[in-house]
Amino acid sequence: MDKDPFGNLRDWGPVLDQLELLAQENRLSDCQSGLIRILRYKGNWRLREEALKCAAQIQTPCEALFCQVLNILADDNLYYDARILASDALIRLLRCSENGCSQDIGQELCKITEKLKSTPQPPFFNKALTRLYAEVDASAAAPLPVQGV
């Protein structure tokens, strides 16, 4: 997971090409640290959006990736399209991840989603939050194995 093949993010054309290539070759999981770096980079909205789309394809997301996508969702200073992409990515990460997310991440997801839903939001963003909250609730409600019965 420690690969970061993206190089200089200011030269964003080759970064987009690299993202596309890695997605086609199903190698995005090997480059999660690079995806996280792109998601943290505030200098290019297109890179952020493409990285969010790519992050949603990862089958074994690391906790740091969950956290960074969650940070984008919670950032009131970001435009709504990016935050909706973050919500969609979190839903797919929750569905696709083999081990789900940690309990801490799940609790943080619930807390942030509830906080965002408790304040007035545009209908399109509220809809995305409702879908995410339902997914978090569904994954939390999954039955645990019964022991000692």
PDB file of N, CA and C in Angstrom, residues 39-42 48 52 67-84 86-87 90 108 112-113 115-116 121 125 129:
ATOM      1  N   LEU A  39      -6.171  13.244  -2.627  1.00  0.00           N
ATOM      2  CA  LEU A  39      -7.377  13.718  -1.947  1.00  0.00           C
ATOM      3  C   LEU A  39      -7.075  14.884  -1.002  1.00  0.00           C
ATOM      4  N   ARG A  40      -5.883  14.908  -0.453  1.00  0.00           N
ATOM      5  CA  ARG A  40      -5.485  16.018   0.429  1.00  0.00           C
ATOM      6  C   ARG A  40      -5.081  17.259  -0.347  1.00  0.00           C
ATOM      7  N   TYR A  41      -4.703  17.077  -1.593  1.00  0.00           N
ATOM      8  CA  TYR A  41      -4.214  18.172  -2.423  1.00  0.00           C
ATOM      9  C   TYR A  41      -5.384  19.069  -2.826  1.00  0.00           C
ATOM     10  N   LYS A  42      -5.303  20.322  -2.456  1.00  0.00           N
ATOM     11  CA  LYS A  42      -6.402  21.251  -2.722  1.00  0.00           C
ATOM     12  C   LYS A  42      -6.190  22.066  -3.988  1.00  0.00           C
ATOM     13  N   ARG A  48      -9.061  15.713  -7.494  1.00  0.00           N
ATOM     14  CA  ARG A  48      -9.789  15.263  -6.315  1.00  0.00           C
ATOM     15  C   ARG A  48     -10.994  14.416  -6.722  1.00  0.00           C
ATOM     16  N   LEU A  52     -11.571  10.448  -5.957  1.00  0.00           N
ATOM     17  CA  LEU A  52     -12.747   9.947  -5.227  1.00  0.00           C
ATOM     18  C   LEU A  52     -13.426   8.823  -6.003  1.00  0.00           C
ATOM     19  N   CYS A  67     -10.686   7.609   6.300  1.00  0.00           N
ATOM     20  CA  CYS A  67     -10.614   8.888   7.027  1.00  0.00           C
ATOM     21  C   CYS A  67     -10.527  10.079   6.088  1.00  0.00           C
ATOM     22  N   GLN A  68      -9.715   9.983   5.049  1.00  0.00           N
ATOM     23  CA  GLN A  68      -9.552  11.111   4.139  1.00  0.00           C
ATOM     24  C   GLN A  68     -10.832  11.369   3.353  1.00  0.00           C
ATOM     25  N   VAL A  69     -11.504  10.322   2.905  1.00  0.00           N
ATOM     26  CA  VAL A  69     -12.765  10.508   2.182  1.00  0.00           C
ATOM     27  C   VAL A  69     -13.810  11.098   3.127  1.00  0.00           C
ATOM     28  N   LEU A  70     -13.797  10.649   4.362  1.00  0.00           N
ATOM     29  CA  LEU A  70     -14.712  11.193   5.374  1.00  0.00           C
ATOM     30  C   LEU A  70     -14.412  12.671   5.643  1.00  0.00           C
ATOM     31  N   ASN A  71     -13.144  13.037   5.658  1.00  0.00           N
ATOM     32  CA  ASN A  71     -12.769  14.453   5.835  1.00  0.00           C
ATOM     33  C   ASN A  71     -13.332  15.327   4.719  1.00  0.00           C
ATOM     34  N   ILE A  72     -13.327  14.803   3.513  1.00  0.00           N
ATOM     35  CA  ILE A  72     -13.879  15.564   2.385  1.00  0.00           C
ATOM     36  C   ILE A  72     -15.386  15.735   2.558  1.00  0.00           C
ATOM     37  N   LEU A  73     -16.059  14.677   2.963  1.00  0.00           N
ATOM     38  CA  LEU A  73     -17.501  14.758   3.202  1.00  0.00           C
ATOM     39  C   LEU A  73     -17.824  15.824   4.244  1.00  0.00           C
ATOM     40  N   ALA A  74     -17.037  15.886   5.298  1.00  0.00           N
ATOM     41  CA  ALA A  74     -17.321  16.767   6.430  1.00  0.00           C
ATOM     42  C   ALA A  74     -16.867  18.211   6.212  1.00  0.00           C
ATOM     43  N   ASP A  75     -16.104  18.473   5.168  1.00  0.00           N
ATOM     44  CA  ASP A  75     -15.520  19.796   4.958  1.00  0.00           C
ATOM     45  C   ASP A  75     -16.552  20.777   4.400  1.00  0.00           C
ATOM     46  N   ASP A  76     -17.057  21.652   5.252  1.00  0.00           N
ATOM     47  CA  ASP A  76     -18.059  22.636   4.839  1.00  0.00           C
ATOM     48  C   ASP A  76     -17.509  23.659   3.847  1.00  0.00           C
ATOM     49  N   ASN A  77     -16.206  23.733   3.701  1.00  0.00           N
ATOM     50  CA  ASN A  77     -15.603  24.690   2.777  1.00  0.00           C
ATOM     51  C   ASN A  77     -15.466  24.139   1.359  1.00  0.00           C
ATOM     52  N   LEU A  78     -15.804  22.869   1.179  1.00  0.00           N
ATOM     53  CA  LEU A  78     -15.728  22.264  -0.152  1.00  0.00           C
ATOM     54  C   LEU A  78     -17.075  22.363  -0.852  1.00  0.00           C
ATOM     55  N   TYR A  79     -17.029  22.368  -2.145  1.00  0.00           N
ATOM     56  CA  TYR A  79     -18.249  22.421  -2.944  1.00  0.00           C
ATOM     57  C   TYR A  79     -18.997  21.085  -2.835  1.00  0.00           C
ATOM     58  N   TYR A  80     -20.305  21.158  -3.032  1.00  0.00           N
ATOM     59  CA  TYR A  80     -21.170  20.003  -2.786  1.00  0.00           C
ATOM     60  C   TYR A  80     -20.893  18.818  -3.707  1.00  0.00           C
ATOM     61  N   ASP A  81     -20.515  19.059  -4.947  1.00  0.00           N
ATOM     62  CA  ASP A  81     -20.248  17.932  -5.847  1.00  0.00           C
ATOM     63  C   ASP A  81     -19.154  17.021  -5.302  1.00  0.00           C
ATOM     64  N   ALA A  82     -18.094  17.604  -4.772  1.00  0.00           N
ATOM     65  CA  ALA A  82     -17.012  16.802  -4.200  1.00  0.00           C
ATOM     66  C   ALA A  82     -17.501  16.041  -2.970  1.00  0.00           C
ATOM     67  N   ARG A  83     -18.312  16.682  -2.168  1.00  0.00           N
ATOM     68  CA  ARG A  83     -18.821  16.037  -0.958  1.00  0.00           C
ATOM     69  C   ARG A  83     -19.789  14.903  -1.305  1.00  0.00           C
ATOM     70  N   ILE A  84     -20.564  15.071  -2.361  1.00  0.00           N
ATOM     71  CA  ILE A  84     -21.458  13.992  -2.807  1.00  0.00           C
ATOM     72  C   ILE A  84     -20.638  12.830  -3.356  1.00  0.00           C
ATOM     73  N   ALA A  86     -17.721  12.066  -2.353  1.00  0.00           N
ATOM     74  CA  ALA A  86     -17.161  11.442  -1.149  1.00  0.00           C
ATOM     75  C   ALA A  86     -18.196  10.527  -0.497  1.00  0.00           C
ATOM     76  N   SER A  87     -19.432  10.968  -0.425  1.00  0.00           N
ATOM     77  CA  SER A  87     -20.505  10.146   0.139  1.00  0.00           C
ATOM     78  C   SER A  87     -20.676   8.862  -0.678  1.00  0.00           C
ATOM     79  N   LEU A  90     -17.775   6.541  -0.028  1.00  0.00           N
ATOM     80  CA  LEU A  90     -17.887   5.864   1.277  1.00  0.00           C
ATOM     81  C   LEU A  90     -18.889   4.721   1.212  1.00  0.00           C
ATOM     82  N   GLU A 108     -17.414   7.341  13.693  1.00  0.00           N
ATOM     83  CA  GLU A 108     -17.130   8.678  13.175  1.00  0.00           C
ATOM     84  C   GLU A 108     -18.027   8.992  11.974  1.00  0.00           C
ATOM     85  N   ILE A 112     -20.557  12.172  11.985  1.00  0.00           N
ATOM     86  CA  ILE A 112     -20.472  13.235  10.986  1.00  0.00           C
ATOM     87  C   ILE A 112     -21.752  13.302  10.163  1.00  0.00           C
ATOM     88  N   THR A 113     -22.281  12.151   9.781  1.00  0.00           N
ATOM     89  CA  THR A 113     -23.515  12.140   8.988  1.00  0.00           C
ATOM     90  C   THR A 113     -24.673  12.728   9.788  1.00  0.00           C
ATOM     91  N   LYS A 115     -24.445  14.853  12.257  1.00  0.00           N
ATOM     92  CA  LYS A 115     -24.192  16.288  12.413  1.00  0.00           C
ATOM     93  C   LYS A 115     -24.596  17.042  11.153  1.00  0.00           C
ATOM     94  N   LEU A 116     -24.213  16.516  10.004  1.00  0.00           N
ATOM     95  CA  LEU A 116     -24.556  17.181   8.746  1.00  0.00           C
ATOM     96  C   LEU A 116     -26.062  17.171   8.501  1.00  0.00           C
ATOM     97  N   GLN A 121     -29.465  21.422   4.807  1.00  0.00           N
ATOM     98  CA  GLN A 121     -28.593  21.143   3.664  1.00  0.00           C
ATOM     99  C   GLN A 121     -29.436  21.248   2.396  1.00  0.00           C
ATOM    100  N   PHE A 125     -27.774  17.300  -1.519  1.00  0.00           N
ATOM    101  CA  PHE A 125     -26.758  16.839  -0.569  1.00  0.00           C
ATOM    102  C   PHE A 125     -27.407  16.041   0.554  1.00  0.00           C
ATOM    103  N   LEU A 129     -26.571  12.237   1.876  1.00  0.00           N
ATOM    104  CA  LEU A 129     -26.341  11.927   3.292  1.00  0.00           C
ATOM    105  C   LEU A 129     -27.295  10.841   3.780  1.00  0.00           C
TER     106      LEU A 129
END
